[in-house]
Amino acid sequence: MNSIKILGVPFHFGQPHAGVKFAPEALRINGLFSELSEIAPVADLGDIDFSLIQDTPSELGIKNIHQVSLANELISQCIEAEDLSDSFLLNIGGDHGMALGTIHGLLRKNSNQVIVWADAHGDINTPDTSPSGNFHGMPLSFLLGLCTEPFSWLKETLKSNKLIFFGPRDLDQGELDIIRNHSIQYYSSKDIGIWGVDKIMSHALKKADPYGRCDIHLSFDVDLFDACDVQATGTRVKNGPEVESVMRMGEILGQTGRLKSMDLVEINPSLADSSDTEETLQLAKDFVRNTLRETFIKRIEPKVLEPINLTA
């Protein structure tokens, strides 16, 4: 890779706070793009335009169901059409419901990818198990092929053994059941505190990709951070990992030499005052910059982490 492509995805249909769609603009104004240009050349792909997608009623247990489907199909098509052969792709949302489109588009290019889902939540409810009907809590169930209706455009599925949860601590019972039934790797913020990031990531990546050959996509929700550390987001959860642990996770992924793309989601400038919003934006920028700095370090060979027995 020799450049960074940034796609704005002002998707807000997956939850009730429309202000999340202003995050791409806020990060541009706040200097993220210019800061990343110090790491590698940056190409701003602009924002996907969802303005023609009309309001729709809820049905089948999903709020804004047709908006969610049409917008994610458009996201997937945009990413599938983009030449990423020598570029890192950074998708800036928007709520986490957009990951149905971003990851589906990437899977259309390469079906054998490792997905690191860094989030305080599981986002793996089905419409039947969701207590809210908000789609930002469901994208993984569709990506895994647990449900497809009414999204007939879905053509690719994510392999459950390629999914890694990092830092969840607020899961519904239905999500826990799905994670256990499908043997999905799951490392809570409590696990991170016990074992440490290096040991967990070494174990998780080796299990998901034993030969170290798969591309990695990081889907990063800012609510992964503890509620005390991030204010401008809609679903803060306490007892999160330390900021240093989150930063270290990004460093480790960058050092593999296989991190090729990333989602940054759930920043909502309308949910906090200007000072708190500034702090949230700064924390998100620090994470992205820290991760991509490691990603773009030139190495003779990509670093492959040795496995560690978590039970030792």
XYZ file of C-alpha atoms in Angstrom:
312
model
C 0.000 0.000 0.000
C 1.218 3.485 -0.783
C -1.831 5.696 -0.153
C -4.892 6.174 2.036
C -8.352 6.461 0.511
C -11.021 7.985 2.747
C -14.722 7.458 2.106
C -17.322 9.468 4.006
C -20.384 7.388 4.896
C -22.986 9.653 6.570
C -25.256 6.693 7.278
C -27.632 7.367 10.160
C -30.538 5.019 9.498
C -29.443 2.369 11.995
C -30.317 4.316 15.164
C -32.402 7.341 16.226
C -29.756 10.101 16.454
C -29.398 11.773 13.053
C -26.401 13.825 14.183
C -24.101 10.861 13.590
C -24.184 11.694 9.870
C -22.151 14.846 10.559
C -19.074 12.929 11.731
C -17.276 12.813 8.351
C -17.589 16.587 8.012
C -16.497 17.131 11.618
C -13.380 15.008 11.156
C -12.489 16.848 7.960
C -12.821 20.211 9.704
C -10.881 18.868 12.675
C -7.873 18.053 10.519
C -7.870 14.247 10.327
C -7.205 14.142 6.603
C -4.275 16.554 6.714
C -2.797 14.679 9.691
C -2.995 11.371 7.842
C -1.306 12.937 4.816
C 1.851 13.075 6.941
C 1.792 9.262 6.969
C 0.886 8.599 3.319
C -0.761 10.432 0.412
C -4.501 10.837 1.060
C -7.286 10.648 -1.516
C -10.609 12.011 -0.286
C -13.350 10.058 -2.063
C -16.002 12.419 -0.715
C -19.244 11.396 0.966
C -21.774 8.903 -0.339
C -25.014 10.741 -1.066
C -28.024 9.221 0.685
C -30.290 12.246 0.173
C -32.617 10.503 -2.294
C -33.361 7.658 0.107
C -36.749 8.373 1.641
C -38.123 7.714 5.120
C -39.747 4.325 5.525
C -41.807 2.665 8.252
C -40.517 -0.198 10.354
C -41.303 -3.760 9.358
C -39.884 -7.228 9.956
C -38.425 -5.982 13.229
C -36.089 -3.429 11.607
C -36.594 0.323 11.840
C -36.002 2.280 8.592
C -35.729 -1.062 6.846
C -35.709 0.099 3.229
C -33.339 2.968 3.940
C -30.988 0.562 5.666
C -31.081 -1.824 2.717
C -30.748 0.729 -0.086
C -27.997 2.686 1.665
C -25.958 -0.409 2.472
C -26.312 -1.731 -1.046
C -24.970 1.603 -2.317
C -22.072 1.495 0.166
C -21.195 -2.031 -0.926
C -21.279 -1.094 -4.599
C -19.060 1.955 -4.048
C -16.419 -0.085 -2.242
C -16.548 -2.987 -4.674
C -15.982 -0.560 -7.565
C -13.018 1.195 -5.915
C -9.493 0.115 -6.847
C -7.836 -0.744 -3.550
C -4.914 -2.718 -4.924
C -2.355 -0.318 -3.468
C -4.426 1.735 -1.012
C -5.689 1.526 2.550
C -9.427 2.237 2.796
C -10.743 4.281 5.728
C -14.555 4.468 5.911
C -15.824 7.251 8.164
C -19.398 6.948 9.411
C -22.078 7.226 10.358
C -23.519 4.573 12.648
C -22.293 0.987 12.802
C -25.171 -0.243 10.685
C -23.133 0.903 7.695
C -20.702 -1.980 8.238
C -23.109 -4.299 6.454
C -22.238 -2.371 3.294
C -18.552 -1.710 3.930
C -17.708 -5.294 4.854
C -19.931 -6.786 2.155
C -18.159 -4.638 -0.438
C -14.779 -5.817 0.837
C -15.915 -9.447 0.872
C -16.953 -9.083 -2.758
C -13.309 -8.303 -3.485
C -11.822 -10.911 -1.162
C -14.064 -13.377 0.665
C -11.338 -14.624 3.018
C -10.863 -11.656 5.341
C -10.437 -11.410 9.083
C -12.833 -8.923 10.693
C -11.913 -7.382 14.042
C -15.098 -5.909 15.534
C -13.958 -3.414 18.191
C -17.071 -2.262 20.017
C -18.732 -2.134 23.426
C -21.640 -4.010 21.825
C -22.031 -7.175 19.777
C -24.159 -5.773 16.923
C -25.051 -9.373 16.090
C -28.766 -9.406 16.964
C -31.217 -10.740 14.434
C -34.488 -8.874 13.902
C -36.110 -11.498 16.122
C -33.670 -11.064 19.029
C -33.239 -7.289 18.850
C -34.940 -5.499 21.760
C -34.929 -2.136 19.944
C -35.272 -2.791 16.219
C -32.304 -0.456 15.592
C -30.216 -1.843 12.766
C -26.867 -0.708 14.149
C -27.272 -3.634 16.552
C -27.781 -6.161 13.712
C -25.262 -5.881 10.840
C -23.158 -8.887 11.826
C -26.108 -11.275 11.836
C -26.720 -10.382 8.176
C -23.037 -10.552 7.277
C -22.822 -14.027 8.796
C -25.849 -15.155 6.778
C -27.990 -15.781 9.852
C -30.718 -13.775 8.124
C -30.982 -12.210 4.691
C -34.567 -11.071 4.217
C -35.352 -8.527 2.915
C -31.832 -7.690 1.674
C -31.828 -9.707 -1.550
C -28.660 -7.958 -2.777
C -26.502 -9.729 -0.171
C -24.253 -12.140 -2.079
C -21.319 -12.727 0.275
C -21.163 -14.008 3.831
C -18.544 -13.647 6.516
C -17.055 -16.853 7.898
C -17.704 -17.033 11.629
C -14.164 -18.285 12.296
C -12.823 -15.063 10.734
C -14.660 -12.776 13.173
C -13.005 -11.459 16.338
C -14.856 -9.421 18.970
C -12.615 -7.017 20.874
C -13.897 -5.241 23.995
C -17.660 -5.945 24.129
C -19.320 -5.605 27.514
C -22.996 -4.917 26.773
C -24.569 -7.849 24.955
C -28.154 -9.031 24.778
C -28.907 -12.650 25.610
C -29.707 -13.386 21.970
C -26.284 -12.097 20.968
C -24.526 -14.226 23.562
C -26.392 -17.271 22.293
C -25.331 -16.567 18.707
C -21.692 -16.027 19.697
C -21.595 -19.292 21.642
C -23.529 -21.336 19.082
C -21.187 -20.239 16.288
C -17.963 -20.434 18.351
C -17.080 -16.818 17.556
C -13.962 -15.414 19.198
C -14.987 -13.015 21.936
C -12.672 -11.008 24.212
C -14.475 -8.700 26.622
C -12.992 -5.634 28.235
C -12.629 -7.778 31.367
C -10.572 -10.321 29.404
C -8.391 -7.485 28.129
C -7.712 -6.396 31.687
C -6.809 -9.935 32.734
C -4.730 -11.152 29.809
C -3.487 -7.962 28.178
C -3.871 -6.827 24.593
C -0.715 -8.432 23.214
C -1.581 -11.901 24.454
C -5.207 -11.665 23.314
C -4.453 -10.348 19.844
C -1.678 -12.880 19.322
C -4.029 -15.705 20.238
C -7.013 -14.333 18.287
C -5.199 -13.590 15.025
C -3.403 -16.924 14.998
C -6.690 -18.750 15.555
C -8.501 -16.803 12.827
C -5.608 -16.900 10.372
C -3.117 -19.665 11.276
C -0.770 -18.985 8.353
C -0.888 -15.191 8.512
C -2.094 -14.732 4.943
C -5.502 -13.060 5.245
C -6.250 -9.368 4.907
C -7.615 -7.740 8.065
C -10.456 -5.234 8.336
C -10.983 -3.299 11.573
C -14.534 -2.124 12.266
C -14.035 0.377 15.071
C -16.816 1.934 17.132
C -15.696 4.797 19.376
C -17.923 3.477 22.152
C -15.275 0.800 22.634
C -13.637 3.428 24.841
C -14.891 3.689 28.402
C -17.858 6.001 28.926
C -15.608 8.348 30.893
C -13.265 8.759 27.919
C -15.736 9.429 25.121
C -18.793 11.709 25.245
C -19.940 12.421 21.678
C -21.463 9.041 20.910
C -24.909 7.573 21.380
C -24.388 4.399 23.398
C -21.602 4.896 25.943
C -20.812 1.957 28.211
C -18.748 2.035 31.373
C -16.020 -0.457 32.344
C -14.289 -0.204 28.986
C -10.634 -0.951 28.263
C -7.974 1.608 29.086
C -7.175 4.077 26.317
C -3.650 2.643 26.156
C -5.076 -0.847 25.568
C -7.231 0.375 22.685
C -4.267 2.165 21.137
C -2.143 -0.951 21.512
C -4.763 -3.040 19.702
C -4.530 -0.710 16.704
C -0.731 -0.830 16.782
C -0.699 -4.621 16.793
C -3.062 -4.825 13.829
C -0.939 -2.319 11.924
C 2.212 -4.270 12.672
C 0.848 -7.445 11.096
C 1.309 -5.922 7.672
C -2.131 -7.250 6.740
C -4.451 -4.483 7.959
C -5.978 -3.162 4.733
C -9.105 -1.252 5.751
C -11.013 0.246 8.648
C -14.416 1.628 9.623
C -14.625 4.507 12.108
C -18.176 4.865 13.388
C -20.640 6.294 15.928
C -19.148 9.736 16.527
C -22.109 12.066 17.028
C -21.238 15.774 17.383
C -24.836 16.606 18.322
C -24.786 14.592 21.563
C -22.154 16.578 23.461
C -21.049 20.161 23.968
C -18.243 21.571 21.851
C -15.524 20.762 24.369
C -16.560 17.139 24.830
C -17.057 16.720 21.092
C -13.559 18.046 20.512
C -12.168 15.492 22.965
C -14.022 12.649 21.259
C -12.799 13.750 17.837
C -9.253 14.044 19.130
C -9.330 10.579 20.678
C -10.658 9.088 17.438
C -8.000 10.910 15.419
C -5.272 9.725 17.763
C -6.420 6.136 17.338
C -6.608 6.286 13.552
C -3.292 8.092 13.229
C -1.578 5.718 15.652
C -2.918 2.668 13.824
C -2.073 3.880 10.333
C 1.389 5.003 11.340
C 2.146 1.394 12.250
C 0.347 0.136 9.132
C 2.520 2.188 6.784
C 5.893 1.491 8.362
C 7.971 -0.186 5.674
C 9.031 -3.688 6.648
C 11.044 -6.349 4.911
C 8.420 -8.887 5.965
C 5.026 -8.409 7.648
C 5.199 -9.141 11.342
C 3.429 -12.379 12.281
C 2.562 -12.670 15.946
C 3.360 -15.937 17.670
C 0.402 -17.680 19.349
C 0.116 -17.647 23.115
C -1.944 -20.035 25.225
C -4.487 -17.887 27.055
C -5.034 -20.630 29.615
C -1.368 -20.725 30.649
